[in-house]
């Protein structure tokens, strides 16, 4: 079995660093407006490309630029600019759905990956896009059996991309699913004029809805009102079967998620992929990975369509079912390199010995640890409160204005 | 007087403002974002002050349609 590439979301430098620190093989990210998270304020800018490329190259991590919205005429020149800049910065590939983007990328010799919005569901379509692309995401609604048929055909018929290598198949491994056809949806557009296909999804399927019979006014009784909000996809418990299907890339969703989300999910899947590789993947490990994954944002988990299930499983609420949450405590002030001690200023709440803390920052990523020792205003105390300066021994470096959080239990509604 | 402001850096280039107020907005071919014609830039906020009150309605429609709510239209 060939090693699966673990692909991580990077919405900003914090998440990028978290992905790098926790074992991602590749990252995907958006720049400016033409990507599926155009609304987010956390997108990178064109000027960030060289830094993204540099940090990833140092760790031998591949970089994919998402350019996967619908494209209008007035976008064509920015598409070219983005692709040229990406090429200049030596970004590995462009993730595309529009033919104009595919053509522009091929023109300058950039590797192309076909995004899920193209909805590839059969091997003839794989053959067609193999003229332009080396990696393809299959439609989300395929079962693993169907995926396997496609990967076997690629092997048997030697379907190769422009690079001369066999086409690689990518699937979603973990994260939010929506009820739309593989990323194409008109719901936000119809209700709020905000096109998901331009990266402006308002997530209004995540709400409660009631079904009313217009003639009688009768309200349908639904035992779960979140009828359009599927649970999150999770494949860590079926990763052996996913790997068996012959896929090469496992994509983790979540460019809008916090860095600690990226850190934890990537860490679990890294561990799971490595366990498959060295034959130590087992039920006990799955249980502990699931517990870890439940700690961060999720709407409840299911296996998606991979095992042939056709009807969705719906989420029980609008928000997260995460078992943990973070509480803001303060900011980083200084790092004493020799002594390996971090100094923090507490702005809110308090921190005690025994607490699990999280430190995030653009270069620090997302680092979690337990506090075993600390000084509060240069005194050995067990609790630091608002206004205090605390120093904590750390085995990683922090930077001024990194954010300090405390991880606490999150009461989840049953 | 009508005062229109566009917070341009947040534009996702969806083109709705141009469809609704084509005399005031145009899509830039350079960066794919909307341009508020004849406006003045102040730290990314592009403002147009006009004595022509008839432009209010179209611009107001554009402002309501903008999915990222970056157009403001005031009549003073
Ligand atoms: S409607 Fe808003 S987001 Fe769309 S092009 Fe105009 S200003 Fe930009």
PDB file of C-alpha atoms in Angstrom, chain A residues 229-386:
ATOM      1  CA  UNK A 229     -27.321  20.264   8.277  1.00  0.00           C
ATOM      2  CA  UNK A 230     -25.392  17.021   7.914  1.00  0.00           C
ATOM      3  CA  UNK A 231     -23.005  15.785  10.545  1.00  0.00           C
ATOM      4  CA  UNK A 232     -19.305  16.161   9.855  1.00  0.00           C
ATOM      5  CA  UNK A 233     -17.457  13.576   7.844  1.00  0.00           C
ATOM      6  CA  UNK A 234     -15.002  11.438   9.776  1.00  0.00           C
ATOM      7  CA  UNK A 235     -13.067   8.539   8.266  1.00  0.00           C
ATOM      8  CA  UNK A 236     -10.482   7.775  10.905  1.00  0.00           C
ATOM      9  CA  UNK A 237     -12.457   4.672  11.951  1.00  0.00           C
ATOM     10  CA  UNK A 238     -12.608   3.363   8.372  1.00  0.00           C
ATOM     11  CA  UNK A 239      -9.239   4.612   7.236  1.00  0.00           C
ATOM     12  CA  UNK A 240      -8.081   1.089   6.396  1.00  0.00           C
ATOM     13  CA  UNK A 241     -10.978   0.772   3.954  1.00  0.00           C
ATOM     14  CA  UNK A 242     -10.360   4.256   2.581  1.00  0.00           C
ATOM     15  CA  UNK A 243      -6.725   3.364   1.932  1.00  0.00           C
ATOM     16  CA  UNK A 244      -7.771   0.073   0.307  1.00  0.00           C
ATOM     17  CA  UNK A 245      -9.775   2.035  -2.250  1.00  0.00           C
ATOM     18  CA  UNK A 246      -6.515   3.143  -3.811  1.00  0.00           C
ATOM     19  CA  UNK A 247      -6.747   6.862  -3.125  1.00  0.00           C
ATOM     20  CA  UNK A 248      -3.519   8.854  -2.888  1.00  0.00           C
ATOM     21  CA  UNK A 249      -4.594  12.050  -1.176  1.00  0.00           C
ATOM     22  CA  UNK A 250      -6.745  12.508   1.938  1.00  0.00           C
ATOM     23  CA  UNK A 251      -8.079  16.000   2.268  1.00  0.00           C
ATOM     24  CA  UNK A 252      -9.012  17.540   5.605  1.00  0.00           C
ATOM     25  CA  UNK A 253     -11.613  20.318   5.506  1.00  0.00           C
ATOM     26  CA  UNK A 254     -11.519  23.482   7.561  1.00  0.00           C
ATOM     27  CA  UNK A 255      -9.922  26.624   6.173  1.00  0.00           C
ATOM     28  CA  UNK A 256     -12.204  28.660   8.396  1.00  0.00           C
ATOM     29  CA  UNK A 257     -11.266  26.707  11.509  1.00  0.00           C
ATOM     30  CA  UNK A 258      -8.999  27.734  14.366  1.00  0.00           C
ATOM     31  CA  UNK A 259      -5.329  26.658  14.346  1.00  0.00           C
ATOM     32  CA  UNK A 260      -5.811  24.227  17.242  1.00  0.00           C
ATOM     33  CA  UNK A 261      -8.457  22.471  15.148  1.00  0.00           C
ATOM     34  CA  UNK A 262      -5.962  22.004  12.336  1.00  0.00           C
ATOM     35  CA  UNK A 263      -3.289  20.893  14.800  1.00  0.00           C
ATOM     36  CA  UNK A 264      -5.435  18.245  16.447  1.00  0.00           C
ATOM     37  CA  UNK A 265      -7.122  16.838  13.360  1.00  0.00           C
ATOM     38  CA  UNK A 266      -3.881  16.653  11.380  1.00  0.00           C
ATOM     39  CA  UNK A 267      -2.094  15.046  14.310  1.00  0.00           C
ATOM     40  CA  UNK A 268      -4.748  12.317  14.602  1.00  0.00           C
ATOM     41  CA  UNK A 269      -4.817  11.555  10.888  1.00  0.00           C
ATOM     42  CA  UNK A 270      -1.014  11.633  10.680  1.00  0.00           C
ATOM     43  CA  UNK A 271      -0.919   9.070  13.439  1.00  0.00           C
ATOM     44  CA  UNK A 272      -3.630   6.995  11.771  1.00  0.00           C
ATOM     45  CA  UNK A 273      -1.941   6.987   8.362  1.00  0.00           C
ATOM     46  CA  UNK A 274       1.396   6.062   9.938  1.00  0.00           C
ATOM     47  CA  UNK A 275      -0.298   3.295  11.914  1.00  0.00           C
ATOM     48  CA  UNK A 276      -1.750   1.847   8.724  1.00  0.00           C
ATOM     49  CA  UNK A 277       1.682   1.987   7.207  1.00  0.00           C
ATOM     50  CA  UNK A 278       3.376   0.083  10.022  1.00  0.00           C
ATOM     51  CA  UNK A 279       0.450  -2.268  10.662  1.00  0.00           C
ATOM     52  CA  UNK A 280      -0.439  -0.949  14.102  1.00  0.00           C
ATOM     53  CA  UNK A 281      -3.831   0.494  13.162  1.00  0.00           C
ATOM     54  CA  UNK A 282      -6.352  -0.952  15.619  1.00  0.00           C
ATOM     55  CA  UNK A 283      -9.642  -0.408  17.429  1.00  0.00           C
ATOM     56  CA  UNK A 284      -8.110   0.974  20.628  1.00  0.00           C
ATOM     57  CA  UNK A 285      -6.274   3.615  18.667  1.00  0.00           C
ATOM     58  CA  UNK A 286      -9.454   4.504  16.807  1.00  0.00           C
ATOM     59  CA  UNK A 287     -11.241   5.054  20.110  1.00  0.00           C
ATOM     60  CA  UNK A 288      -8.560   7.407  21.366  1.00  0.00           C
ATOM     61  CA  UNK A 289      -8.368   9.309  18.064  1.00  0.00           C
ATOM     62  CA  UNK A 290     -12.139   9.752  18.125  1.00  0.00           C
ATOM     63  CA  UNK A 291     -11.929  11.180  21.632  1.00  0.00           C
ATOM     64  CA  UNK A 292      -9.279  13.606  20.453  1.00  0.00           C
ATOM     65  CA  UNK A 293     -11.306  14.651  17.406  1.00  0.00           C
ATOM     66  CA  UNK A 294     -14.415  15.216  19.504  1.00  0.00           C
ATOM     67  CA  UNK A 295     -12.542  17.831  21.500  1.00  0.00           C
ATOM     68  CA  UNK A 296     -12.509  20.294  18.616  1.00  0.00           C
ATOM     69  CA  UNK A 297     -15.290  21.768  16.492  1.00  0.00           C
ATOM     70  CA  UNK A 298     -17.684  19.186  15.111  1.00  0.00           C
ATOM     71  CA  UNK A 299     -21.364  18.685  14.413  1.00  0.00           C
ATOM     72  CA  UNK A 300     -21.222  15.015  15.282  1.00  0.00           C
ATOM     73  CA  UNK A 301     -19.558  12.479  13.027  1.00  0.00           C
ATOM     74  CA  UNK A 302     -20.581  10.024  10.308  1.00  0.00           C
ATOM     75  CA  UNK A 303     -18.832   8.161   7.507  1.00  0.00           C
ATOM     76  CA  UNK A 304     -20.443  10.114   4.665  1.00  0.00           C
ATOM     77  CA  UNK A 305     -21.312   8.090   1.586  1.00  0.00           C
ATOM     78  CA  UNK A 306     -18.213   5.944   1.648  1.00  0.00           C
ATOM     79  CA  UNK A 307     -19.860   2.785   2.905  1.00  0.00           C
ATOM     80  CA  UNK A 308     -22.762   3.129   0.527  1.00  0.00           C
ATOM     81  CA  UNK A 309     -25.139   4.976   2.798  1.00  0.00           C
ATOM     82  CA  UNK A 310     -27.244   7.241   0.632  1.00  0.00           C
ATOM     83  CA  UNK A 311     -29.264   9.257   3.099  1.00  0.00           C
ATOM     84  CA  UNK A 312     -27.578  11.894   5.156  1.00  0.00           C
ATOM     85  CA  UNK A 313     -27.215  11.875   8.898  1.00  0.00           C
ATOM     86  CA  UNK A 314     -28.313  15.177  10.300  1.00  0.00           C
ATOM     87  CA  UNK A 315     -26.678  17.245  12.930  1.00  0.00           C
ATOM     88  CA  UNK A 316     -28.569  17.810  16.175  1.00  0.00           C
ATOM     89  CA  UNK A 317     -27.766  21.470  16.570  1.00  0.00           C
ATOM     90  CA  UNK A 318     -26.506  24.575  14.859  1.00  0.00           C
ATOM     91  CA  UNK A 319     -23.153  24.809  16.536  1.00  0.00           C
ATOM     92  CA  UNK A 320     -20.343  22.602  17.609  1.00  0.00           C
ATOM     93  CA  UNK A 321     -20.451  19.436  19.674  1.00  0.00           C
ATOM     94  CA  UNK A 322     -16.832  19.905  20.670  1.00  0.00           C
ATOM     95  CA  UNK A 323     -16.076  18.593  24.145  1.00  0.00           C
ATOM     96  CA  UNK A 324     -13.507  21.303  24.767  1.00  0.00           C
ATOM     97  CA  UNK A 325     -13.267  25.013  24.219  1.00  0.00           C
ATOM     98  CA  UNK A 326     -10.631  27.671  24.617  1.00  0.00           C
ATOM     99  CA  UNK A 327     -10.821  30.695  26.860  1.00  0.00           C
ATOM    100  CA  UNK A 328      -8.651  33.733  26.168  1.00  0.00           C
ATOM    101  CA  UNK A 329      -6.196  34.506  28.967  1.00  0.00           C
ATOM    102  CA  UNK A 330      -3.557  36.885  27.712  1.00  0.00           C
ATOM    103  CA  UNK A 331      -0.680  37.673  25.400  1.00  0.00           C
ATOM    104  CA  UNK A 332       2.896  36.595  24.927  1.00  0.00           C
ATOM    105  CA  UNK A 333       5.495  39.166  26.026  1.00  0.00           C
ATOM    106  CA  UNK A 334       8.920  37.619  25.757  1.00  0.00           C
ATOM    107  CA  UNK A 335      10.782  34.363  25.307  1.00  0.00           C
ATOM    108  CA  UNK A 336      13.987  33.750  27.241  1.00  0.00           C
ATOM    109  CA  UNK A 337      15.841  31.598  24.748  1.00  0.00           C
ATOM    110  CA  UNK A 338      18.552  30.233  27.023  1.00  0.00           C
ATOM    111  CA  UNK A 339      16.325  29.378  29.940  1.00  0.00           C
ATOM    112  CA  UNK A 340      13.439  28.372  27.616  1.00  0.00           C
ATOM    113  CA  UNK A 341      10.883  30.354  29.509  1.00  0.00           C
ATOM    114  CA  UNK A 342       7.912  32.206  28.089  1.00  0.00           C
ATOM    115  CA  UNK A 343       6.591  35.359  29.669  1.00  0.00           C
ATOM    116  CA  UNK A 344       2.904  36.220  29.378  1.00  0.00           C
ATOM    117  CA  UNK A 345       0.721  39.112  30.475  1.00  0.00           C
ATOM    118  CA  UNK A 346      -2.676  37.992  31.764  1.00  0.00           C
ATOM    119  CA  UNK A 347      -5.487  40.175  30.379  1.00  0.00           C
ATOM    120  CA  UNK A 348      -8.505  38.133  31.381  1.00  0.00           C
ATOM    121  CA  UNK A 349      -9.481  35.155  33.470  1.00  0.00           C
ATOM    122  CA  UNK A 350      -6.772  33.200  35.289  1.00  0.00           C
ATOM    123  CA  UNK A 351      -4.305  30.398  34.791  1.00  0.00           C
ATOM    124  CA  UNK A 352      -3.289  27.749  37.338  1.00  0.00           C
ATOM    125  CA  UNK A 353      -0.827  24.925  37.691  1.00  0.00           C
ATOM    126  CA  UNK A 354      -2.391  21.866  36.112  1.00  0.00           C
ATOM    127  CA  UNK A 355      -4.269  23.825  33.428  1.00  0.00           C
ATOM    128  CA  UNK A 356      -3.913  22.878  29.801  1.00  0.00           C
ATOM    129  CA  UNK A 357      -2.937  25.955  27.863  1.00  0.00           C
ATOM    130  CA  UNK A 358      -2.901  26.727  24.169  1.00  0.00           C
ATOM    131  CA  UNK A 359      -0.584  29.266  22.568  1.00  0.00           C
ATOM    132  CA  UNK A 360      -1.277  30.437  19.020  1.00  0.00           C
ATOM    133  CA  UNK A 361       0.510  32.795  16.653  1.00  0.00           C
ATOM    134  CA  UNK A 362       1.473  33.161  12.989  1.00  0.00           C
ATOM    135  CA  UNK A 363       4.891  31.608  13.543  1.00  0.00           C
ATOM    136  CA  UNK A 364       4.095  29.639  16.688  1.00  0.00           C
ATOM    137  CA  UNK A 365       1.156  27.815  15.110  1.00  0.00           C
ATOM    138  CA  UNK A 366      -0.969  26.118  17.788  1.00  0.00           C
ATOM    139  CA  UNK A 367       0.935  24.622  20.721  1.00  0.00           C
ATOM    140  CA  UNK A 368      -0.832  22.900  23.570  1.00  0.00           C
ATOM    141  CA  UNK A 369       0.671  21.853  26.907  1.00  0.00           C
ATOM    142  CA  UNK A 370       0.010  21.394  30.583  1.00  0.00           C
ATOM    143  CA  UNK A 371       1.315  23.956  33.076  1.00  0.00           C
ATOM    144  CA  UNK A 372       3.478  22.177  35.655  1.00  0.00           C
ATOM    145  CA  UNK A 373       5.469  25.100  36.905  1.00  0.00           C
ATOM    146  CA  UNK A 374       5.130  28.854  36.801  1.00  0.00           C
ATOM    147  CA  UNK A 375       6.136  32.095  38.410  1.00  0.00           C
ATOM    148  CA  UNK A 376       3.576  34.812  38.977  1.00  0.00           C
ATOM    149  CA  UNK A 377       5.143  38.280  39.199  1.00  0.00           C
ATOM    150  CA  UNK A 378       8.461  36.498  39.970  1.00  0.00           C
ATOM    151  CA  UNK A 379       6.979  34.543  42.864  1.00  0.00           C
ATOM    152  CA  UNK A 380       6.209  30.831  42.959  1.00  0.00           C
ATOM    153  CA  UNK A 381       2.405  30.827  42.999  1.00  0.00           C
ATOM    154  CA  UNK A 382      -0.156  28.336  41.749  1.00  0.00           C
ATOM    155  CA  UNK A 383      -2.508  30.829  40.161  1.00  0.00           C
ATOM    156  CA  UNK A 384      -2.049  33.900  37.997  1.00  0.00           C
ATOM    157  CA  UNK A 385      -4.888  36.392  37.466  1.00  0.00           C
ATOM    158  CA  UNK A 386      -5.728  39.440  35.409  1.00  0.00           C
TER     159      UNK A 386
END
